[in-house]
Short mmCIF file of C-alpha atoms and ligand atoms in Angstrom, two decimals:
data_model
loop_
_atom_site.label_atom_id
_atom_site.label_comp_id
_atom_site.label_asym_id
_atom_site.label_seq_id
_atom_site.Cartn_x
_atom_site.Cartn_y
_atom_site.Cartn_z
CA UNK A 447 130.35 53.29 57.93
CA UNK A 448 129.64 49.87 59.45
CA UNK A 449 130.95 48.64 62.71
CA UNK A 450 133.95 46.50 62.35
CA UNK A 451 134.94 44.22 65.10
CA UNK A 452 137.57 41.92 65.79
CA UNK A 453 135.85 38.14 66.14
CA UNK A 454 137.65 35.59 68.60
CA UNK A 455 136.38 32.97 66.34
CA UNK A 456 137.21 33.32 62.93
CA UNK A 457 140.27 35.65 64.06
CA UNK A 458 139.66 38.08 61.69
CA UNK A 459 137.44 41.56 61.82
CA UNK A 460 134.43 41.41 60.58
CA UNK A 461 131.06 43.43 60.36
CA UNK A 462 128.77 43.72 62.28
CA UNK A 463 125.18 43.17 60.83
CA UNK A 464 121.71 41.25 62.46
CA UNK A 465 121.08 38.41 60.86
CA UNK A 466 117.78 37.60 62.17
CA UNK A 467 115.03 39.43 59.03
CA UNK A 468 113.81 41.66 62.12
CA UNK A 469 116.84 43.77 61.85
CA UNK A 470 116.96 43.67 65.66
CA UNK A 471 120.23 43.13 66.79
CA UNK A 472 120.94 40.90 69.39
CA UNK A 473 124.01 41.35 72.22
CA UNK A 474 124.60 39.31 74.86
CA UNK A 475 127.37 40.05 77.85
CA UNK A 476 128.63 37.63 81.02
CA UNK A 477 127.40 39.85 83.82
CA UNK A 478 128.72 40.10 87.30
CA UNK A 479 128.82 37.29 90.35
CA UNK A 480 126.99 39.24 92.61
CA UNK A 481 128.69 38.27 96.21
CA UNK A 482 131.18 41.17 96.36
CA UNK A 483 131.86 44.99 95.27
CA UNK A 484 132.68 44.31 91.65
CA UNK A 485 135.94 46.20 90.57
CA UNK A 486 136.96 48.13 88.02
CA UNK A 487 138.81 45.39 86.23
CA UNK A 488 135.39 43.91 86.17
CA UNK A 489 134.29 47.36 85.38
CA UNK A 490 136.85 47.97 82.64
CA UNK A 491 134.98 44.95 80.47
CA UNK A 492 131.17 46.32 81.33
CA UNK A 493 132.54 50.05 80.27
CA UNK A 494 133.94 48.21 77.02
CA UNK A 495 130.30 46.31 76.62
CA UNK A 496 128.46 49.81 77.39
CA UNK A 497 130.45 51.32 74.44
CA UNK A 498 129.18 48.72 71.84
CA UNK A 499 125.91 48.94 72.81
CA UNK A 500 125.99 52.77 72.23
CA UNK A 501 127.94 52.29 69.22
CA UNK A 502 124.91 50.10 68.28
CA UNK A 503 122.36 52.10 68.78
CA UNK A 504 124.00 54.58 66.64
CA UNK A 505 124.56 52.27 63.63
CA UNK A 506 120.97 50.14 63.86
CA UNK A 507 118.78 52.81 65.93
CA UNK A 508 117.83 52.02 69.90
CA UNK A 509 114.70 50.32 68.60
CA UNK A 510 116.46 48.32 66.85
CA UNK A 511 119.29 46.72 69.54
CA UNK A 512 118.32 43.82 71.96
CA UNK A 513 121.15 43.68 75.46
CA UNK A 514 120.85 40.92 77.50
CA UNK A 515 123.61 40.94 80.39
CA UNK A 516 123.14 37.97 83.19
CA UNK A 517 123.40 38.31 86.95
CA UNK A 518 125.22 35.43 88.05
CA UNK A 519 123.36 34.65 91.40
CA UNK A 520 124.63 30.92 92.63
CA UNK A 521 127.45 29.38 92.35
CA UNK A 522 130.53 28.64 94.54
CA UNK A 523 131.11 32.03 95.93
CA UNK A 524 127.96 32.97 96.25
CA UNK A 525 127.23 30.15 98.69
CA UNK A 526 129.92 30.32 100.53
CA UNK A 527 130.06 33.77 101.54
CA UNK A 528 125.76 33.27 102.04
CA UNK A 529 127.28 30.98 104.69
CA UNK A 530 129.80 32.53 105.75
CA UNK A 531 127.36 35.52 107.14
CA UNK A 532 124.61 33.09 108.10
CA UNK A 533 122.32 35.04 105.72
CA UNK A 534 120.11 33.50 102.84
CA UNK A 535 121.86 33.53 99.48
CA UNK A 536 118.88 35.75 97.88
CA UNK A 537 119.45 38.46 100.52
CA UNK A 538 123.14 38.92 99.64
CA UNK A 539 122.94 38.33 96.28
CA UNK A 540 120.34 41.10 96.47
CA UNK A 541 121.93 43.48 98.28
CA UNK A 542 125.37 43.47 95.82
CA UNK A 543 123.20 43.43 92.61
CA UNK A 544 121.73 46.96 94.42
CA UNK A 545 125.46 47.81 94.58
CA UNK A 546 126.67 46.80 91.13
CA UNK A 547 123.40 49.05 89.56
CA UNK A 548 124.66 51.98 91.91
CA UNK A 549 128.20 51.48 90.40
CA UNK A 550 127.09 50.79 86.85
CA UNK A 551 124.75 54.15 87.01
CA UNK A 552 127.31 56.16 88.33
CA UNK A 553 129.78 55.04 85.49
CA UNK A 554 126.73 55.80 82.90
CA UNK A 555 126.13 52.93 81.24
CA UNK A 556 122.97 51.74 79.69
CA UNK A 557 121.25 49.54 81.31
CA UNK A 558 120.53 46.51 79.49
CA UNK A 559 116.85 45.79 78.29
CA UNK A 560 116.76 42.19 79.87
CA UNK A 561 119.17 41.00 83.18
CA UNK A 562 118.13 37.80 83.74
CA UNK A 563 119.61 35.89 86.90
CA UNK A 564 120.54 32.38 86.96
CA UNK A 565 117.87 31.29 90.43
CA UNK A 566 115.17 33.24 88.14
CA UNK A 567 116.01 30.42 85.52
CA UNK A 568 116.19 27.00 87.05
CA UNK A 569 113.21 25.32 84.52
CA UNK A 570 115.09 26.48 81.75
CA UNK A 571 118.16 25.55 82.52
CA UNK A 572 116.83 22.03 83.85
CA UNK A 573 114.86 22.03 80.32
CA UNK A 574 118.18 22.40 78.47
CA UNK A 575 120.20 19.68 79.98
CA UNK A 576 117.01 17.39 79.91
CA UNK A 577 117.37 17.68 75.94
CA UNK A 578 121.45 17.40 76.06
CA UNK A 579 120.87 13.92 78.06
CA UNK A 580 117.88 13.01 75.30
CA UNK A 581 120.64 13.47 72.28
CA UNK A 582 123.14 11.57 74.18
CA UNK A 583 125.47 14.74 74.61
CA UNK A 584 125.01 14.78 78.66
CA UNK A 585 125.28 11.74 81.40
CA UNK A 586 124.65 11.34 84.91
CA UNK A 587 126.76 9.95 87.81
CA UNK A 588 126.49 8.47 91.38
CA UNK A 589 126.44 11.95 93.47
CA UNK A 590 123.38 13.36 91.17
CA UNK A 591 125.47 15.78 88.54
CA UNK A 592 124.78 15.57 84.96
CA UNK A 593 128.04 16.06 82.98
CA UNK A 594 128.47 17.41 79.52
CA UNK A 595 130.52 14.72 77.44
CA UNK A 596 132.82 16.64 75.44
CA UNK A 597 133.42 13.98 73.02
CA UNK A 598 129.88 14.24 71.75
CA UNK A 599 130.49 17.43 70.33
CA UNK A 600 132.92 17.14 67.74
CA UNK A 601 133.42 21.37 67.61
CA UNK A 602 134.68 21.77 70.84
CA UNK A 603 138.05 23.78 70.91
CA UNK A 604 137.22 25.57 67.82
CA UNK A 605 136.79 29.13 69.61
CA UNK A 606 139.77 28.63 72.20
CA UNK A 607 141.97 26.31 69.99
CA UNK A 608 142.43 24.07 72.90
CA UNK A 609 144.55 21.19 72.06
CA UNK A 610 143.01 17.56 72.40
CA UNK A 611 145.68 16.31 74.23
CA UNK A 612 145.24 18.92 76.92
CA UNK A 613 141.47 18.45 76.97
CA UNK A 614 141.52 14.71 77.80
CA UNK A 615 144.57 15.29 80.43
CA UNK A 616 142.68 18.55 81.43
CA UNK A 617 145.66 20.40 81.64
CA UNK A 618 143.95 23.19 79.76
CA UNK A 619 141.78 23.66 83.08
CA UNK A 620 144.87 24.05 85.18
CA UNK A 621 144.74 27.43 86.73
CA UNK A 622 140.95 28.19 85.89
CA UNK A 623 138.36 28.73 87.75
CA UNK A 624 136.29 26.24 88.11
CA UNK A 625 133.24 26.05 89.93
CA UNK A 626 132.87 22.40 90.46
CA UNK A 627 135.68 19.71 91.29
CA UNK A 628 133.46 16.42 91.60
CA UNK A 629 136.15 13.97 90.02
CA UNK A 630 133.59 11.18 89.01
CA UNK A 631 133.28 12.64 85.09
CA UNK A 632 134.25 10.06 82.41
CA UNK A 633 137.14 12.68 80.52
CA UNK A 634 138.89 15.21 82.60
CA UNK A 635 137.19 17.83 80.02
CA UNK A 636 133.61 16.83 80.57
CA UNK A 637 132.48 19.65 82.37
CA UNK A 638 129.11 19.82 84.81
CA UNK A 639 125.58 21.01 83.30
CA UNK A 640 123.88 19.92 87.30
CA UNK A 641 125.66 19.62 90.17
CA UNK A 642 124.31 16.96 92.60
CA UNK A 643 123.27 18.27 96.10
CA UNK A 644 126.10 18.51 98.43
CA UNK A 645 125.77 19.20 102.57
CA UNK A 646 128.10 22.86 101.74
CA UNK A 647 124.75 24.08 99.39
CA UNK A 648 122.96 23.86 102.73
CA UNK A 649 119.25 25.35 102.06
CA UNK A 650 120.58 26.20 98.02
CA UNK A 651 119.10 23.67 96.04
CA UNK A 652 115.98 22.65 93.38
CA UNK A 653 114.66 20.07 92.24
CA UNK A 654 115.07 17.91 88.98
CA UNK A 655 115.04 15.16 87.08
CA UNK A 656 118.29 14.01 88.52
CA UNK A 657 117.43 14.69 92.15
CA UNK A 658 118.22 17.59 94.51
CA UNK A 659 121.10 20.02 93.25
CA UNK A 660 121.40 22.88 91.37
CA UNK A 661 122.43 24.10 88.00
CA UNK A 662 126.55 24.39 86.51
CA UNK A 663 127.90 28.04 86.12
CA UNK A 664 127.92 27.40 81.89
CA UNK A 665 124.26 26.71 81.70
CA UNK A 666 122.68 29.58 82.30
CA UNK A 667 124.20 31.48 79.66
CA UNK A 668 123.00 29.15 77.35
CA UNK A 669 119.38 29.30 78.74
CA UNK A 670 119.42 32.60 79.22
CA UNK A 671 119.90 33.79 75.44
CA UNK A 672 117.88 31.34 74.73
CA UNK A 673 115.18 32.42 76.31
CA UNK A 674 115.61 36.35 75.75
CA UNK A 675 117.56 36.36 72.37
CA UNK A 676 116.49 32.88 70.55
CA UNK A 677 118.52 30.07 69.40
CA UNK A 678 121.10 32.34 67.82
CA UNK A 679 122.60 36.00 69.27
CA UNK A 680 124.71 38.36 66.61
CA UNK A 681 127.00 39.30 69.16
CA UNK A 682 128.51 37.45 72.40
CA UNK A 683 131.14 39.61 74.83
CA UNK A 684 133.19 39.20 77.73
CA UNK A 685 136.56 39.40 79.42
CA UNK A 686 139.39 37.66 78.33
CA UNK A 687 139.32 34.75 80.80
CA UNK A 688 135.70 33.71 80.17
CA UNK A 689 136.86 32.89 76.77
CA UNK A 690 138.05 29.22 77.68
CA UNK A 691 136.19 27.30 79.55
CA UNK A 692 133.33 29.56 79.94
CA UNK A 693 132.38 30.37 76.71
CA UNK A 694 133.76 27.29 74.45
CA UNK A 695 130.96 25.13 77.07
CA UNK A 696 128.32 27.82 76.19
CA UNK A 697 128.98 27.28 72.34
CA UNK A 698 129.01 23.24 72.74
CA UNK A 699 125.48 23.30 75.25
CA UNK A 700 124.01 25.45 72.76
CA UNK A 701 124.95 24.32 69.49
CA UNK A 702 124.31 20.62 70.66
CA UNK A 703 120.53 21.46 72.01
CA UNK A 704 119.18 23.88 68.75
CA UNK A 705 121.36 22.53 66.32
CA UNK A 706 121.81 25.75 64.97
CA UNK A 707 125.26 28.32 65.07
CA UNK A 708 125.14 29.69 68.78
CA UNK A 709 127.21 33.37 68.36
CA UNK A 710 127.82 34.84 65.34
CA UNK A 711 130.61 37.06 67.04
CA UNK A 712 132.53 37.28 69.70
CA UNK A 713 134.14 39.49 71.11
CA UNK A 714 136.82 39.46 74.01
CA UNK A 715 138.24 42.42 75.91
CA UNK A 716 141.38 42.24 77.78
CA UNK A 717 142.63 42.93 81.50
CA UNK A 718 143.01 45.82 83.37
CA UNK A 719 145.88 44.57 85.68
CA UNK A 720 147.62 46.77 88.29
CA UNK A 721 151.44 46.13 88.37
CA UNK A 722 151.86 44.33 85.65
CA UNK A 723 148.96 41.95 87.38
CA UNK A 724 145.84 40.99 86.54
CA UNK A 725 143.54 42.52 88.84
CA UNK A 726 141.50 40.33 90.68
CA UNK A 727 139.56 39.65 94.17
CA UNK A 728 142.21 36.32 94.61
CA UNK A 729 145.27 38.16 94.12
CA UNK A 730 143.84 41.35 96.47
CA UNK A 731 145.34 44.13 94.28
CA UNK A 732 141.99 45.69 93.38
CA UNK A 733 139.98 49.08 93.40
CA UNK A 734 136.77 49.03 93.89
CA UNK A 735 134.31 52.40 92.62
CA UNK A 736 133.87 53.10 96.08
CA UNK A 737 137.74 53.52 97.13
CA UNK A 738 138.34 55.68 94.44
CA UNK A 739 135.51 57.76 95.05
CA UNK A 740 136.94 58.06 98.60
CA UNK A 741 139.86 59.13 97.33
CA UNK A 742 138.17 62.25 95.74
CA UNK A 743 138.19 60.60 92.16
CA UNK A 744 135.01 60.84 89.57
CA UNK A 745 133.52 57.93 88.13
CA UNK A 746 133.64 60.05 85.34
CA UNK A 747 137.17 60.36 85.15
CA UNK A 748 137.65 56.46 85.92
CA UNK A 749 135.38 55.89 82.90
CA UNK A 750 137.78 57.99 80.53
CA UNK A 751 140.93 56.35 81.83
CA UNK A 752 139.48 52.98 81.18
CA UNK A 753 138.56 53.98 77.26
CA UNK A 754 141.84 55.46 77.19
CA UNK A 755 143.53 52.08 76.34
CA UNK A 756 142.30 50.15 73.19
CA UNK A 757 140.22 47.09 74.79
CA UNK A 758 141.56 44.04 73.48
CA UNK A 759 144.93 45.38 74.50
CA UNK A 760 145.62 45.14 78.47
CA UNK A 761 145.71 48.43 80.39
CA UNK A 762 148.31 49.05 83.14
CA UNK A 763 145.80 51.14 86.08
CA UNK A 764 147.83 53.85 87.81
CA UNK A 765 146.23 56.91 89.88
CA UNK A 766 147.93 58.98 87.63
CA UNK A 767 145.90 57.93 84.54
CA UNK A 768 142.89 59.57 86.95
CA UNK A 769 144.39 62.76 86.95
CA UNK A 770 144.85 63.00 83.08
CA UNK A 771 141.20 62.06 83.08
CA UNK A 772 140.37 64.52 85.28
CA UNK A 773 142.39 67.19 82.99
CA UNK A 774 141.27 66.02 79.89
CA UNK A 775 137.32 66.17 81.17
CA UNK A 776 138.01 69.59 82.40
CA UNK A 777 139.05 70.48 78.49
CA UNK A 778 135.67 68.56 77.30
CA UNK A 779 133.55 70.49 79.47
CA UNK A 780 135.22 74.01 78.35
CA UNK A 781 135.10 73.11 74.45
CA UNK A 782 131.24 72.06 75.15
CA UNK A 783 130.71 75.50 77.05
CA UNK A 784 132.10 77.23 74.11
CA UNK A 785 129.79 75.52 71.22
CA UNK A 786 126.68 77.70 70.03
CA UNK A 787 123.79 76.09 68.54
CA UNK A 788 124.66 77.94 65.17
CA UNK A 789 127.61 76.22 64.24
CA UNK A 790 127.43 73.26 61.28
CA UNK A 791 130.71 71.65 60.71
CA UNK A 792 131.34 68.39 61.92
CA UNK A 793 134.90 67.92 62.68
CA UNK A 794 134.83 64.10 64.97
CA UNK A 795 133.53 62.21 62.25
CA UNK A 796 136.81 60.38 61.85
CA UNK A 797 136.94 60.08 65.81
CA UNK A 798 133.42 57.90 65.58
CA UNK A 799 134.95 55.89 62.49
CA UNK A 800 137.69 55.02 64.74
CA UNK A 801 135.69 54.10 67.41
CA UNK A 802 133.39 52.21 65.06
CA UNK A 803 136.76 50.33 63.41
CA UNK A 804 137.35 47.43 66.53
CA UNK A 805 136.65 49.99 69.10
CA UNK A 806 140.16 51.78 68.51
CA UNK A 807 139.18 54.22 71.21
CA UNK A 808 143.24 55.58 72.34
CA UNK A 809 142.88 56.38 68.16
CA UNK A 810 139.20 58.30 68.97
CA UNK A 811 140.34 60.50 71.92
CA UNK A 812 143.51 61.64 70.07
CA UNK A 813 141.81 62.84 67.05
CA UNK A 814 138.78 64.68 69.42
CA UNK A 815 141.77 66.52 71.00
CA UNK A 816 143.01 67.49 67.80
CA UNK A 817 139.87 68.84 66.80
CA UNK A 818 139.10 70.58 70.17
CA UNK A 819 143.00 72.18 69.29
CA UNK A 820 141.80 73.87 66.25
CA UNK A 821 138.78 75.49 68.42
CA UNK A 822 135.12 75.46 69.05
CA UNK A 823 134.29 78.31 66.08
CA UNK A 824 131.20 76.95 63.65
CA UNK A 825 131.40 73.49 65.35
CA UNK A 826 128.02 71.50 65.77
CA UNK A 827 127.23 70.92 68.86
CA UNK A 828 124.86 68.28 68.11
CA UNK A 829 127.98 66.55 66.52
CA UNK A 830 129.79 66.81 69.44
CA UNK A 831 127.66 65.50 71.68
CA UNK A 832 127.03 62.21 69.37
CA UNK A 833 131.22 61.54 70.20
CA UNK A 834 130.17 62.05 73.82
CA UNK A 835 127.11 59.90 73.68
CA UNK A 836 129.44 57.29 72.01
CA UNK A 837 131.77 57.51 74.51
CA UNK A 838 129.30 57.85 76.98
CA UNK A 839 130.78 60.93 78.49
CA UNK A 840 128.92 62.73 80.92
CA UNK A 841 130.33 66.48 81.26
CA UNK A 842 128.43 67.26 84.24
CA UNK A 843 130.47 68.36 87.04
CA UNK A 844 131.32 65.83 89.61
CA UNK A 845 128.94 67.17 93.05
CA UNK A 846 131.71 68.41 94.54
CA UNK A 847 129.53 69.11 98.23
CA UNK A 848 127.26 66.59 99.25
CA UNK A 849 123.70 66.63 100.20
CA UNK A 850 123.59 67.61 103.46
CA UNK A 851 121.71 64.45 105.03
CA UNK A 852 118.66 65.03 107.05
CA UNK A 853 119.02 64.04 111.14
CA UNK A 854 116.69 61.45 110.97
CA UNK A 855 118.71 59.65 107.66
CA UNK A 856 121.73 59.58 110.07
CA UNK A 857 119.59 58.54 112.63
CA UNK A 858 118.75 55.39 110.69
CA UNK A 859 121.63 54.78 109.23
CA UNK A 860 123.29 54.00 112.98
CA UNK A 861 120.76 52.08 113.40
CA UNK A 862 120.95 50.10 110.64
CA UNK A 863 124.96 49.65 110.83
CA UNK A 864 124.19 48.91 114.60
CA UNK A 865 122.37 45.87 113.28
CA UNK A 866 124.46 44.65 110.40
CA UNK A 867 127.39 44.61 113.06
CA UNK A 868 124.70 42.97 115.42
CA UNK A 869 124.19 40.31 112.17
CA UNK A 870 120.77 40.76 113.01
CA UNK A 871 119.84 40.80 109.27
CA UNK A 872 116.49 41.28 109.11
CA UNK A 873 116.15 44.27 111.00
CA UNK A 874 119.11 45.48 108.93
CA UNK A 875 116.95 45.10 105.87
CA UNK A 876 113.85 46.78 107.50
CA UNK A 877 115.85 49.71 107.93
CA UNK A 878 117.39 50.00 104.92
CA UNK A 879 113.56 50.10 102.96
CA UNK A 880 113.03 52.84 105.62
CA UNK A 881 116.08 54.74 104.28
CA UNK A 882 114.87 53.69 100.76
CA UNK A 883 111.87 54.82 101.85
CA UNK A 884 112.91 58.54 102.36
CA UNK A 885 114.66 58.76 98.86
CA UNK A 886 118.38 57.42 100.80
CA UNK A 887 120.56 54.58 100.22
CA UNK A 888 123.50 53.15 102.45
CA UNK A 889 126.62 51.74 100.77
CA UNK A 890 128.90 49.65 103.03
CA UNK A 891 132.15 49.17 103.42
CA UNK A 892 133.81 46.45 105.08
CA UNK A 893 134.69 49.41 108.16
CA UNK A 894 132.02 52.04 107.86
CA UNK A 895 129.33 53.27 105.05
CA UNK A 896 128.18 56.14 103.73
CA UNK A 897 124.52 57.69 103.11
CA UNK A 898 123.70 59.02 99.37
CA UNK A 899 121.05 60.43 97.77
CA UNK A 900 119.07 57.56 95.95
CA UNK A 901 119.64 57.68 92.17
CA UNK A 902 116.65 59.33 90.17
P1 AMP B 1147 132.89 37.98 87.38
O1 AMP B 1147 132.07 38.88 88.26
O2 AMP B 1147 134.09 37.43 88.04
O3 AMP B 1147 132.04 36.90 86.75
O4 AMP B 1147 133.47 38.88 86.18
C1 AMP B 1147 132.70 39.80 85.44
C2 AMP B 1147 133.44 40.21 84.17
O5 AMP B 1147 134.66 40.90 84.51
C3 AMP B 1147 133.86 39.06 83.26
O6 AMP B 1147 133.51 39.40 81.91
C4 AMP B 1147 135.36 38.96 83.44
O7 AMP B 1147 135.98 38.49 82.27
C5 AMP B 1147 135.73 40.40 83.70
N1 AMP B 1147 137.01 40.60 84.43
C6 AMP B 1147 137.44 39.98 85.55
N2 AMP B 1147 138.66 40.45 85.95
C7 AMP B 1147 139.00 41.43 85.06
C8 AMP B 1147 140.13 42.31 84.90
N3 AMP B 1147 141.15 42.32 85.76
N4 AMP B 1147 140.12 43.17 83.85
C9 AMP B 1147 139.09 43.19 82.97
N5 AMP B 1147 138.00 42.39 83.07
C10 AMP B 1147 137.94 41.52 84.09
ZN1 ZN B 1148 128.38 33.62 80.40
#
């Protein structure tokens, strides 16, 4: 059965196939900004991503499936808080891309074959606008940005169904994020590919064509795939918000550069809000891995609570939902215990279609319960663990005692908290190879850290 999937574009579900005569399928995600614990709103869109990908690999074979996932490195934020702790920008966005691959490990998701970062791409992205500005689709003003000119491109809107009217008053923009503000763009829409050096970039900046700066957030999407997929990508994800602007600029860069179709799906996956809000770092009403783990909760159990809710409808967090996890894990774990390699029947074959029809995983988990109701007797195990792999399930008990941590770990770990609270950053980083060094790694906290075992 093929994969079915609900595109934001056409508005209608559709299959998924590669088009590309290499049968490689290609699957690109909006990755993290790396200048704070991501949280598991954030996280609720990555576990949705990791479940395609599986689901992927399943349908096409893992030979056979190409994930790209960006680090998003500079921009705004990342400056500022660079700044803010007198540190250089590649340092902290370093040190939380460490973070976000200890959080995305411990949730079990697959890593992505390629995660390019945006600093890692600067000719690229300075090669892209270079050929917007050649085909009359980009100009340049007094302070050094290039701008896209929406105007030029007469497709924009088509994904979001952004009015015109809004676009030229830019009232569509109003309450978006945007990650420039420089008012000297022809039409409120026209949105910036380079951003002209400004004294807040401080030591952040390359150089181009168009003098000092450094590139727009939407860019380096576009370069990105381009570079690692090609001109055209089968499948293009991410959260809700990122929908308009983010991803209706990425459509009009790309299309208007390789004059060829940019996605040929997308996909969007909605909030995880907490009281009825979305969850975010500006409101303050967010979990982070890290808190809930304090709170004696499995990133296990936080992965099953976010499939629990079908992803393109939004899921109300509670604790609560953490306990059913727990519970429900507990049952997964016994069923699994109970399986014997003899058995043949293949009872969650309707679970996977379900799971394989938009991702209808609240449908998949009902139907696995069902089938672990009517008991483990004759049931394949390899069958079972195919749903799990789907899911990406890991039935491993949580460690419920930590490693006890050698003197001489604890010993550096003072030290090294002695210096971050010192700001003396360098010596902060020498001791935290050291730890490396002896197989440990520190996560902080904004009042304390802990020592764990380095991932294998
Ligand atoms: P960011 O690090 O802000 O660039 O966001 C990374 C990803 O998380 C993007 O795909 C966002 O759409 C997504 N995201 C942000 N907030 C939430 C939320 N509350 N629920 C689900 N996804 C979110
Ligand atoms: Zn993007």
């Amino acid at each position: 059965m093929p994969i079915r999937l609900f595109d934001s574009l056409s508005r209608d579900y559709r299959e998924l196939r590669p088009a590309q005569p290499d049968g490689v399928y290609r699957f690109y995600n909006c990755g993290p900004t790396v200048y704070a614990a991501a949280h598991i709103g954030n996280f609720r869109t990555f576990v949705v991503n990791d479940l395609l990908r599986r689901l992927l690999e399943l349908e096409f074979g893992p030979d056979n499936v190409r994930h790209v996932r960006n680090l998003t490195d500079v921009d705004d934020k990342t400056i500022r808080r660079a700044r803010e702790e007198g540190r250089p920008l590649a340092t902290v966005t370093q040190e939380w891309t460490a973070k976000f691959h200890a959080d995305c490990a411990a949730l079990n998701f697959l890593r992505p074959h390629v995660e390019p970062t945006a600093t890692g791409h600067i000719p690229e992205q300075i090669d892209m606008i270079a050929a917007l500005e050649r085909r009359g689709h980009a100009y340049r003003t007094e302070d050094g940005s290039v701008y896209f000119k929406v105007a030029s491109f007469p497709g924009y809107g088509a994904l979001s169904r952004v009015k015109e009217r809004e676009l030229r008053t830019g009232s569509a923009l109003s309450g978006k994020p945007q990650t420039h503000d420089a008012d000297e763009k022809e039409d409120g829409s026209d949105f910036a590919l380079w951003k002209g050096y400004k004294a807040d970039d401080g030591d952040t900046f390359w150089p181009s064509p168009w003098g000092r700066g450094r590139p727009g957030w939407h860019i380096e999407c576009s370069a990105m795939s381009k570079k690692h997929l090609g001109d055209t990508i089968d499948l293009h994800t991410g959260g809700v918000d990122l929908l308009f602007p983010h991803h209706e600029n990425e459509i009009a860069q790309s299309q208007c550069c390789n004059g060829t179709t940019f996605a040929h799906h997308w996909y969007h996956s909605e909030h995880l809000l907490v009281d009825g809000k979305k969850m975010s770092k500006s409101l303050g009403n967010l979990y982070t891995l890290d808190q809930l783990r304090e709170m004696g909760h499995s990133p296990a159990a936080l992965r099953y609570a976010l499939l629990a809710g079908h992803p393109r409808k939004q899921l109300n967090f509670t604790l609560d939902s953490l306990h059913a996890a727990d519970k429900a894990l507990a049952q997964l774990r016994a069923f699994r215990a109970a399986l014997t390699s003899s058995g043949t029947t293949d009872p969650f074959a309707p679970a996977l279609a379900a799971l394989q029809d938009d991702l209808n995983t609240p449908h998949a988990l009902g139907l696995l319960f069902t089938t672990l109701h009517a008991g483990p007797f004759g049931v394949s195990s390899a069958a079972f663990d195919r749903l799990l792999f789907a899911l990406g399930l890991d039935l491993t008990e949580p460690v419920k005692t930590a490693t006890p941590t050698p003197p001489e770990v604890t010993v550096l770990g003072e030290q090294r908290w002695a210096a971050k609270t010192a700001k003396n950053w360098a010596e902060a980083d020498r001791l935290r190879g050291a730890l490396a060094a002896l197989g440990w790694s520190m996560l902080d906290r904004k009042d304390g850290y802990s020592l764990e075992p380095a991932k294998k």
